[in-house]
């Protein structure tokens, strides 16, 4: 199997920002966003190339907009270059804060410490003041967006994670409506929080990355995503320690279930 490489035909400012970087890993989301984790010969800053598809350039542009607002509020990526792609879509090159992702082997082997750091990172996110925040991810907006996407057949239930992929999209949406929480606990949320977006160094949290879905919403958006990430990478036995470190004595299981299902429609 051939090693992943940086695509040809990128705009000049994107290529200049990449320098002599080589590709370590490529990840693709359900929205078609491709993320290239890069290795830079001269060390820091580590860079990431993100390419949004032709039919959804906002998959990248949404993060660029949010990073401009988050900057100076929390250690986050810096935009080195941004440009539309010749065939459509959009490209961005980001420099990342120092540190390694919390889902890498060096941190997974120290699960107890890692869970504490991840909970600390999420507290940092949720403590960002929401005054004058221009980004909303509240439920009314999310529900309207999901209904539009269902109407144009943008969802494929087979791509959802178990056990949700056993049900038609229409039924899953009905469950969302039936179990919608009566009250919201709004904070500034990351939107897709987990071990993979938390950067750690020897002293603790060094940064948070992947901000494309950030906005004001219920804190359980992030709590449900964190629980799933911890269960999958570290094991469900570490979830109580996460909530203790976060400072939530009695998490609401109904809200965790609701926001876990909502995440399937991201």
PDB file of C-alpha atoms in Angstrom:
ATOM      1  CA  UNK A   1       0.000   0.000   0.000  1.00  0.00           C
ATOM      2  CA  UNK A   2       1.459   3.375  -1.024  1.00  0.00           C
ATOM      3  CA  UNK A   3       2.215   6.073   1.534  1.00  0.00           C
ATOM      4  CA  UNK A   4      -0.281   8.987   1.684  1.00  0.00           C
ATOM      5  CA  UNK A   5       0.872  12.127  -0.099  1.00  0.00           C
ATOM      6  CA  UNK A   6      -0.198  15.748  -0.360  1.00  0.00           C
ATOM      7  CA  UNK A   7      -2.555  16.207  -3.356  1.00  0.00           C
ATOM      8  CA  UNK A   8      -1.353  17.967  -6.493  1.00  0.00           C
ATOM      9  CA  UNK A   9      -2.826  21.194  -7.838  1.00  0.00           C
ATOM     10  CA  UNK A  10      -3.105  23.091  -4.553  1.00  0.00           C
ATOM     11  CA  UNK A  11      -3.058  26.923  -4.658  1.00  0.00           C
ATOM     12  CA  UNK A  12       0.379  28.520  -4.366  1.00  0.00           C
ATOM     13  CA  UNK A  13      -0.150  30.047  -0.911  1.00  0.00           C
ATOM     14  CA  UNK A  14      -1.256  26.644   0.405  1.00  0.00           C
ATOM     15  CA  UNK A  15       1.843  24.939  -1.001  1.00  0.00           C
ATOM     16  CA  UNK A  16       4.097  27.622   0.492  1.00  0.00           C
ATOM     17  CA  UNK A  17       2.515  27.176   3.920  1.00  0.00           C
ATOM     18  CA  UNK A  18       3.049  23.413   3.722  1.00  0.00           C
ATOM     19  CA  UNK A  19       6.768  23.798   3.054  1.00  0.00           C
ATOM     20  CA  UNK A  20       8.588  20.464   3.010  1.00  0.00           C
ATOM     21  CA  UNK A  21       5.995  18.676   5.138  1.00  0.00           C
ATOM     22  CA  UNK A  22       5.165  15.020   4.547  1.00  0.00           C
ATOM     23  CA  UNK A  23       1.931  13.198   5.386  1.00  0.00           C
ATOM     24  CA  UNK A  24       1.686  11.073   8.530  1.00  0.00           C
ATOM     25  CA  UNK A  25      -2.023  10.266   8.369  1.00  0.00           C
ATOM     26  CA  UNK A  26      -5.174  11.135   6.423  1.00  0.00           C
ATOM     27  CA  UNK A  27      -8.633  11.149   7.979  1.00  0.00           C
ATOM     28  CA  UNK A  28     -11.989  11.659   6.231  1.00  0.00           C
ATOM     29  CA  UNK A  29     -15.242  12.653   7.922  1.00  0.00           C
ATOM     30  CA  UNK A  30     -18.757  11.807   6.786  1.00  0.00           C
ATOM     31  CA  UNK A  31     -19.048  15.339   5.368  1.00  0.00           C
ATOM     32  CA  UNK A  32     -16.138  14.550   3.050  1.00  0.00           C
ATOM     33  CA  UNK A  33     -13.637  16.770   4.895  1.00  0.00           C
ATOM     34  CA  UNK A  34     -10.116  15.369   4.492  1.00  0.00           C
ATOM     35  CA  UNK A  35      -7.541  16.139   7.170  1.00  0.00           C
ATOM     36  CA  UNK A  36      -3.847  15.552   6.502  1.00  0.00           C
ATOM     37  CA  UNK A  37      -1.727  15.275   9.637  1.00  0.00           C
ATOM     38  CA  UNK A  38       1.712  16.434   8.548  1.00  0.00           C
ATOM     39  CA  UNK A  39       5.266  15.826   9.658  1.00  0.00           C
ATOM     40  CA  UNK A  40       7.471  18.897   9.484  1.00  0.00           C
ATOM     41  CA  UNK A  41      11.191  18.325   9.160  1.00  0.00           C
ATOM     42  CA  UNK A  42      12.206  21.350  11.182  1.00  0.00           C
ATOM     43  CA  UNK A  43       9.936  20.487  14.124  1.00  0.00           C
ATOM     44  CA  UNK A  44       7.297  22.896  15.425  1.00  0.00           C
ATOM     45  CA  UNK A  45       4.893  24.146  14.476  1.00  0.00           C
ATOM     46  CA  UNK A  46       3.224  20.902  13.443  1.00  0.00           C
ATOM     47  CA  UNK A  47       0.862  21.579  10.554  1.00  0.00           C
ATOM     48  CA  UNK A  48      -2.434  20.211   9.367  1.00  0.00           C
ATOM     49  CA  UNK A  49      -3.917  20.496   5.871  1.00  0.00           C
ATOM     50  CA  UNK A  50      -7.709  20.398   5.620  1.00  0.00           C
ATOM     51  CA  UNK A  51      -9.545  20.033   2.319  1.00  0.00           C
ATOM     52  CA  UNK A  52     -13.308  20.584   2.106  1.00  0.00           C
ATOM     53  CA  UNK A  53     -15.241  18.980  -0.775  1.00  0.00           C
ATOM     54  CA  UNK A  54     -16.785  20.921  -3.627  1.00  0.00           C
ATOM     55  CA  UNK A  55     -20.326  20.561  -2.276  1.00  0.00           C
ATOM     56  CA  UNK A  56     -19.459  21.648   1.262  1.00  0.00           C
ATOM     57  CA  UNK A  57     -16.664  24.260   1.503  1.00  0.00           C
ATOM     58  CA  UNK A  58     -18.142  25.414   4.810  1.00  0.00           C
ATOM     59  CA  UNK A  59     -16.717  22.244   6.377  1.00  0.00           C
ATOM     60  CA  UNK A  60     -13.400  24.148   6.440  1.00  0.00           C
ATOM     61  CA  UNK A  61     -14.527  27.779   6.397  1.00  0.00           C
ATOM     62  CA  UNK A  62     -16.537  27.299   9.581  1.00  0.00           C
ATOM     63  CA  UNK A  63     -13.353  26.447  11.476  1.00  0.00           C
ATOM     64  CA  UNK A  64     -11.432  29.391  10.011  1.00  0.00           C
ATOM     65  CA  UNK A  65     -14.155  31.766  11.216  1.00  0.00           C
ATOM     66  CA  UNK A  66     -14.207  30.254  14.695  1.00  0.00           C
ATOM     67  CA  UNK A  67     -10.439  30.237  15.116  1.00  0.00           C
ATOM     68  CA  UNK A  68     -10.347  33.989  14.565  1.00  0.00           C
ATOM     69  CA  UNK A  69     -12.777  34.406  17.477  1.00  0.00           C
ATOM     70  CA  UNK A  70     -11.218  31.780  19.792  1.00  0.00           C
ATOM     71  CA  UNK A  71      -7.679  33.138  19.334  1.00  0.00           C
ATOM     72  CA  UNK A  72      -6.319  34.634  22.588  1.00  0.00           C
ATOM     73  CA  UNK A  73      -9.100  32.933  24.542  1.00  0.00           C
ATOM     74  CA  UNK A  74      -7.560  29.450  24.482  1.00  0.00           C
ATOM     75  CA  UNK A  75      -4.472  27.818  22.889  1.00  0.00           C
ATOM     76  CA  UNK A  76      -5.740  26.815  19.453  1.00  0.00           C
ATOM     77  CA  UNK A  77      -4.458  26.382  15.868  1.00  0.00           C
ATOM     78  CA  UNK A  78      -3.332  29.379  13.822  1.00  0.00           C
ATOM     79  CA  UNK A  79      -4.395  29.812  10.199  1.00  0.00           C
ATOM     80  CA  UNK A  80      -1.278  29.872   8.010  1.00  0.00           C
ATOM     81  CA  UNK A  81      -3.075  29.900   4.657  1.00  0.00           C
ATOM     82  CA  UNK A  82      -6.601  29.653   3.284  1.00  0.00           C
ATOM     83  CA  UNK A  83      -7.755  29.455  -0.342  1.00  0.00           C
ATOM     84  CA  UNK A  84     -10.525  28.095  -2.578  1.00  0.00           C
ATOM     85  CA  UNK A  85      -9.575  25.031  -4.598  1.00  0.00           C
ATOM     86  CA  UNK A  86      -9.506  25.258  -8.407  1.00  0.00           C
ATOM     87  CA  UNK A  87     -12.118  22.533  -8.810  1.00  0.00           C
ATOM     88  CA  UNK A  88     -14.271  23.812  -5.937  1.00  0.00           C
ATOM     89  CA  UNK A  89     -14.101  23.267  -2.227  1.00  0.00           C
ATOM     90  CA  UNK A  90     -11.636  24.971   0.071  1.00  0.00           C
ATOM     91  CA  UNK A  91      -8.194  24.372   1.599  1.00  0.00           C
ATOM     92  CA  UNK A  92      -6.646  25.606   4.820  1.00  0.00           C
ATOM     93  CA  UNK A  93      -3.274  25.041   6.476  1.00  0.00           C
ATOM     94  CA  UNK A  94      -3.142  25.278  10.260  1.00  0.00           C
ATOM     95  CA  UNK A  95      -0.226  25.339  12.671  1.00  0.00           C
ATOM     96  CA  UNK A  96      -1.009  23.468  15.874  1.00  0.00           C
ATOM     97  CA  UNK A  97      -0.012  24.252  19.450  1.00  0.00           C
ATOM     98  CA  UNK A  98       2.794  22.059  20.790  1.00  0.00           C
ATOM     99  CA  UNK A  99       1.796  18.698  22.210  1.00  0.00           C
ATOM    100  CA  UNK A 100       0.378  15.378  21.067  1.00  0.00           C
ATOM    101  CA  UNK A 101      -3.231  14.230  20.850  1.00  0.00           C
ATOM    102  CA  UNK A 102      -4.616  12.565  23.959  1.00  0.00           C
ATOM    103  CA  UNK A 103      -5.645   9.464  21.995  1.00  0.00           C
ATOM    104  CA  UNK A 104      -2.050   8.535  21.104  1.00  0.00           C
ATOM    105  CA  UNK A 105      -0.340   5.545  22.720  1.00  0.00           C
ATOM    106  CA  UNK A 106       1.833   7.617  25.086  1.00  0.00           C
ATOM    107  CA  UNK A 107      -1.274   9.060  26.750  1.00  0.00           C
ATOM    108  CA  UNK A 108      -3.551   6.010  26.504  1.00  0.00           C
ATOM    109  CA  UNK A 109      -1.083   4.029  28.620  1.00  0.00           C
ATOM    110  CA  UNK A 110      -1.542   6.649  31.357  1.00  0.00           C
ATOM    111  CA  UNK A 111      -5.312   6.622  31.247  1.00  0.00           C
ATOM    112  CA  UNK A 112      -5.944   7.995  34.732  1.00  0.00           C
ATOM    113  CA  UNK A 113      -3.847  11.100  34.191  1.00  0.00           C
ATOM    114  CA  UNK A 114      -5.120  11.547  30.644  1.00  0.00           C
ATOM    115  CA  UNK A 115      -8.764  11.525  31.751  1.00  0.00           C
ATOM    116  CA  UNK A 116      -8.021  14.280  34.267  1.00  0.00           C
ATOM    117  CA  UNK A 117      -6.320  16.405  31.617  1.00  0.00           C
ATOM    118  CA  UNK A 118      -9.148  15.892  29.113  1.00  0.00           C
ATOM    119  CA  UNK A 119     -11.691  16.957  31.728  1.00  0.00           C
ATOM    120  CA  UNK A 120      -9.560  20.017  32.471  1.00  0.00           C
ATOM    121  CA  UNK A 121      -9.422  20.890  28.765  1.00  0.00           C
ATOM    122  CA  UNK A 122     -13.204  20.714  28.534  1.00  0.00           C
ATOM    123  CA  UNK A 123     -13.583  22.977  31.556  1.00  0.00           C
ATOM    124  CA  UNK A 124     -11.299  25.490  29.827  1.00  0.00           C
ATOM    125  CA  UNK A 125     -13.564  25.402  26.763  1.00  0.00           C
ATOM    126  CA  UNK A 126     -16.783  25.770  28.747  1.00  0.00           C
ATOM    127  CA  UNK A 127     -15.369  28.688  30.737  1.00  0.00           C
ATOM    128  CA  UNK A 128     -14.878  30.834  27.622  1.00  0.00           C
ATOM    129  CA  UNK A 129     -17.326  33.759  28.022  1.00  0.00           C
ATOM    130  CA  UNK A 130     -20.210  33.654  25.572  1.00  0.00           C
ATOM    131  CA  UNK A 131     -20.711  37.423  25.539  1.00  0.00           C
ATOM    132  CA  UNK A 132     -20.821  38.626  21.930  1.00  0.00           C
ATOM    133  CA  UNK A 133     -20.135  35.114  20.626  1.00  0.00           C
ATOM    134  CA  UNK A 134     -21.405  35.085  17.010  1.00  0.00           C
ATOM    135  CA  UNK A 135     -21.639  31.287  16.750  1.00  0.00           C
ATOM    136  CA  UNK A 136     -24.717  29.378  17.814  1.00  0.00           C
ATOM    137  CA  UNK A 137     -25.188  25.619  17.859  1.00  0.00           C
ATOM    138  CA  UNK A 138     -28.425  25.690  19.820  1.00  0.00           C
ATOM    139  CA  UNK A 139     -31.058  23.037  19.306  1.00  0.00           C
ATOM    140  CA  UNK A 140     -33.512  25.118  17.259  1.00  0.00           C
ATOM    141  CA  UNK A 141     -30.824  25.714  14.648  1.00  0.00           C
ATOM    142  CA  UNK A 142     -29.607  22.121  14.748  1.00  0.00           C
ATOM    143  CA  UNK A 143     -33.117  20.733  14.297  1.00  0.00           C
ATOM    144  CA  UNK A 144     -33.834  23.014  11.326  1.00  0.00           C
ATOM    145  CA  UNK A 145     -30.552  22.021   9.676  1.00  0.00           C
ATOM    146  CA  UNK A 146     -31.217  18.311  10.216  1.00  0.00           C
ATOM    147  CA  UNK A 147     -34.728  18.589   8.746  1.00  0.00           C
ATOM    148  CA  UNK A 148     -33.337  20.315   5.643  1.00  0.00           C
ATOM    149  CA  UNK A 149     -30.707  17.619   5.187  1.00  0.00           C
ATOM    150  CA  UNK A 150     -33.278  14.857   5.629  1.00  0.00           C
ATOM    151  CA  UNK A 151     -35.467  16.584   3.033  1.00  0.00           C
ATOM    152  CA  UNK A 152     -32.681  16.442   0.418  1.00  0.00           C
ATOM    153  CA  UNK A 153     -31.630  12.910   1.426  1.00  0.00           C
ATOM    154  CA  UNK A 154     -28.196  13.910   2.777  1.00  0.00           C
ATOM    155  CA  UNK A 155     -28.134  11.197   5.455  1.00  0.00           C
ATOM    156  CA  UNK A 156     -27.361   7.492   5.071  1.00  0.00           C
ATOM    157  CA  UNK A 157     -28.283   5.561   8.219  1.00  0.00           C
ATOM    158  CA  UNK A 158     -25.814   2.815   7.325  1.00  0.00           C
ATOM    159  CA  UNK A 159     -22.975   5.277   8.050  1.00  0.00           C
ATOM    160  CA  UNK A 160     -24.248   5.900  11.584  1.00  0.00           C
ATOM    161  CA  UNK A 161     -22.565   4.051  14.438  1.00  0.00           C
ATOM    162  CA  UNK A 162     -24.174   1.056  16.185  1.00  0.00           C
ATOM    163  CA  UNK A 163     -26.854   0.741  17.437  1.00  0.00           C
ATOM    164  CA  UNK A 164     -28.268   3.719  15.507  1.00  0.00           C
ATOM    165  CA  UNK A 165     -27.522   2.219  12.083  1.00  0.00           C
ATOM    166  CA  UNK A 166     -30.267  -0.359  12.634  1.00  0.00           C
ATOM    167  CA  UNK A 167     -33.001   2.269  12.262  1.00  0.00           C
ATOM    168  CA  UNK A 168     -34.169   4.479   9.394  1.00  0.00           C
ATOM    169  CA  UNK A 169     -33.146   8.127   9.571  1.00  0.00           C
ATOM    170  CA  UNK A 170     -36.783   9.206   9.898  1.00  0.00           C
ATOM    171  CA  UNK A 171     -37.233   7.117  13.044  1.00  0.00           C
ATOM    172  CA  UNK A 172     -34.025   8.433  14.594  1.00  0.00           C
ATOM    173  CA  UNK A 173     -35.220  11.975  14.012  1.00  0.00           C
ATOM    174  CA  UNK A 174     -38.531  11.143  15.695  1.00  0.00           C
ATOM    175  CA  UNK A 175     -36.590   9.884  18.718  1.00  0.00           C
ATOM    176  CA  UNK A 176     -34.696  13.174  18.827  1.00  0.00           C
ATOM    177  CA  UNK A 177     -37.959  15.120  18.880  1.00  0.00           C
ATOM    178  CA  UNK A 178     -39.455  12.834  21.539  1.00  0.00           C
ATOM    179  CA  UNK A 179     -36.445  13.028  23.880  1.00  0.00           C
ATOM    180  CA  UNK A 180     -35.462  16.680  23.426  1.00  0.00           C
ATOM    181  CA  UNK A 181     -34.512  18.144  26.839  1.00  0.00           C
ATOM    182  CA  UNK A 182     -36.893  20.689  28.303  1.00  0.00           C
ATOM    183  CA  UNK A 183     -34.091  23.022  29.398  1.00  0.00           C
ATOM    184  CA  UNK A 184     -30.665  23.962  28.031  1.00  0.00           C
ATOM    185  CA  UNK A 185     -27.493  24.661  29.983  1.00  0.00           C
ATOM    186  CA  UNK A 186     -25.769  26.870  27.431  1.00  0.00           C
ATOM    187  CA  UNK A 187     -22.000  27.434  27.418  1.00  0.00           C
ATOM    188  CA  UNK A 188     -19.408  27.847  24.697  1.00  0.00           C
ATOM    189  CA  UNK A 189     -18.974  24.326  23.311  1.00  0.00           C
ATOM    190  CA  UNK A 190     -16.374  22.680  21.118  1.00  0.00           C
ATOM    191  CA  UNK A 191     -19.004  20.690  19.239  1.00  0.00           C
ATOM    192  CA  UNK A 192     -17.038  17.492  18.608  1.00  0.00           C
ATOM    193  CA  UNK A 193     -14.937  17.147  21.728  1.00  0.00           C
ATOM    194  CA  UNK A 194     -12.848  14.086  22.561  1.00  0.00           C
ATOM    195  CA  UNK A 195      -9.380  12.734  23.171  1.00  0.00           C
ATOM    196  CA  UNK A 196      -8.378  13.330  19.566  1.00  0.00           C
ATOM    197  CA  UNK A 197      -8.848  17.101  19.753  1.00  0.00           C
ATOM    198  CA  UNK A 198      -7.077  17.562  23.111  1.00  0.00           C
ATOM    199  CA  UNK A 199      -3.327  18.261  22.922  1.00  0.00           C
ATOM    200  CA  UNK A 200      -1.154  17.331  25.907  1.00  0.00           C
ATOM    201  CA  UNK A 201       2.464  17.878  26.836  1.00  0.00           C
ATOM    202  CA  UNK A 202       4.492  16.894  29.909  1.00  0.00           C
ATOM    203  CA  UNK A 203       2.807  19.501  32.099  1.00  0.00           C
ATOM    204  CA  UNK A 204      -0.831  19.084  31.063  1.00  0.00           C
ATOM    205  CA  UNK A 205      -3.179  20.582  28.478  1.00  0.00           C
ATOM    206  CA  UNK A 206      -1.327  22.475  25.734  1.00  0.00           C
ATOM    207  CA  UNK A 207      -4.157  23.158  23.296  1.00  0.00           C
ATOM    208  CA  UNK A 208      -7.441  22.138  21.692  1.00  0.00           C
ATOM    209  CA  UNK A 209      -7.932  21.582  17.949  1.00  0.00           C
ATOM    210  CA  UNK A 210     -10.717  20.829  15.400  1.00  0.00           C
ATOM    211  CA  UNK A 211     -13.088  23.735  16.070  1.00  0.00           C
ATOM    212  CA  UNK A 212     -15.370  23.519  13.021  1.00  0.00           C
ATOM    213  CA  UNK A 213     -18.554  22.837  15.018  1.00  0.00           C
ATOM    214  CA  UNK A 214     -17.963  25.197  17.945  1.00  0.00           C
ATOM    215  CA  UNK A 215     -20.670  27.520  19.228  1.00  0.00           C
ATOM    216  CA  UNK A 216     -23.013  28.308  22.081  1.00  0.00           C
ATOM    217  CA  UNK A 217     -24.976  25.197  23.039  1.00  0.00           C
ATOM    218  CA  UNK A 218     -25.770  22.899  25.927  1.00  0.00           C
ATOM    219  CA  UNK A 219     -22.628  21.611  27.680  1.00  0.00           C
ATOM    220  CA  UNK A 220     -23.894  18.041  27.140  1.00  0.00           C
ATOM    221  CA  UNK A 221     -22.983  18.360  23.453  1.00  0.00           C
ATOM    222  CA  UNK A 222     -19.362  18.016  24.566  1.00  0.00           C
ATOM    223  CA  UNK A 223     -19.960  15.769  27.560  1.00  0.00           C
ATOM    224  CA  UNK A 224     -21.669  13.113  25.423  1.00  0.00           C
ATOM    225  CA  UNK A 225     -18.879  13.257  22.828  1.00  0.00           C
ATOM    226  CA  UNK A 226     -16.218  13.007  25.535  1.00  0.00           C
ATOM    227  CA  UNK A 227     -17.912   9.982  27.098  1.00  0.00           C
ATOM    228  CA  UNK A 228     -17.965   8.167  23.768  1.00  0.00           C
ATOM    229  CA  UNK A 229     -14.322   8.995  23.081  1.00  0.00           C
ATOM    230  CA  UNK A 230     -13.177   7.844  26.518  1.00  0.00           C
ATOM    231  CA  UNK A 231     -15.205   4.626  26.347  1.00  0.00           C
ATOM    232  CA  UNK A 232     -13.833   3.732  22.916  1.00  0.00           C
ATOM    233  CA  UNK A 233     -10.167   4.595  23.515  1.00  0.00           C
ATOM    234  CA  UNK A 234      -9.606   4.157  27.260  1.00  0.00           C
ATOM    235  CA  UNK A 235     -12.522   2.036  28.416  1.00  0.00           C
ATOM    236  CA  UNK A 236     -15.907   2.822  30.019  1.00  0.00           C
ATOM    237  CA  UNK A 237     -14.475   2.263  33.503  1.00  0.00           C
ATOM    238  CA  UNK A 238     -12.763   5.676  33.204  1.00  0.00           C
ATOM    239  CA  UNK A 239     -15.996   7.637  32.638  1.00  0.00           C
ATOM    240  CA  UNK A 240     -16.800   8.231  36.364  1.00  0.00           C
ATOM    241  CA  UNK A 241     -13.299   9.679  36.886  1.00  0.00           C
ATOM    242  CA  UNK A 242     -13.861  12.024  33.943  1.00  0.00           C
ATOM    243  CA  UNK A 243     -17.068  13.432  35.412  1.00  0.00           C
ATOM    244  CA  UNK A 244     -15.434  13.784  38.825  1.00  0.00           C
ATOM    245  CA  UNK A 245     -12.504  15.701  37.322  1.00  0.00           C
ATOM    246  CA  UNK A 246     -14.877  17.860  35.258  1.00  0.00           C
ATOM    247  CA  UNK A 247     -16.874  18.672  38.400  1.00  0.00           C
ATOM    248  CA  UNK A 248     -20.239  17.081  37.591  1.00  0.00           C
ATOM    249  CA  UNK A 249     -21.371  14.792  40.393  1.00  0.00           C
ATOM    250  CA  UNK A 250     -24.581  13.512  38.827  1.00  0.00           C
ATOM    251  CA  UNK A 251     -24.546  13.539  35.014  1.00  0.00           C
ATOM    252  CA  UNK A 252     -27.978  13.281  33.396  1.00  0.00           C
ATOM    253  CA  UNK A 253     -28.137   9.962  31.491  1.00  0.00           C
ATOM    254  CA  UNK A 254     -31.097  11.113  29.396  1.00  0.00           C
ATOM    255  CA  UNK A 255     -29.222  14.148  28.118  1.00  0.00           C
ATOM    256  CA  UNK A 256     -26.152  12.022  27.423  1.00  0.00           C
ATOM    257  CA  UNK A 257     -28.297   9.687  25.306  1.00  0.00           C
ATOM    258  CA  UNK A 258     -30.007  12.557  23.505  1.00  0.00           C
ATOM    259  CA  UNK A 259     -26.785  14.325  22.559  1.00  0.00           C
ATOM    260  CA  UNK A 260     -25.105  11.067  21.570  1.00  0.00           C
ATOM    261  CA  UNK A 261     -27.882  10.553  19.025  1.00  0.00           C
ATOM    262  CA  UNK A 262     -27.784  14.197  17.918  1.00  0.00           C
ATOM    263  CA  UNK A 263     -24.067  13.785  17.140  1.00  0.00           C
ATOM    264  CA  UNK A 264     -24.949  11.142  14.551  1.00  0.00           C
ATOM    265  CA  UNK A 265     -26.579  13.909  12.490  1.00  0.00           C
ATOM    266  CA  UNK A 266     -23.508  16.173  12.509  1.00  0.00           C
TER     267      UNK A 266
END
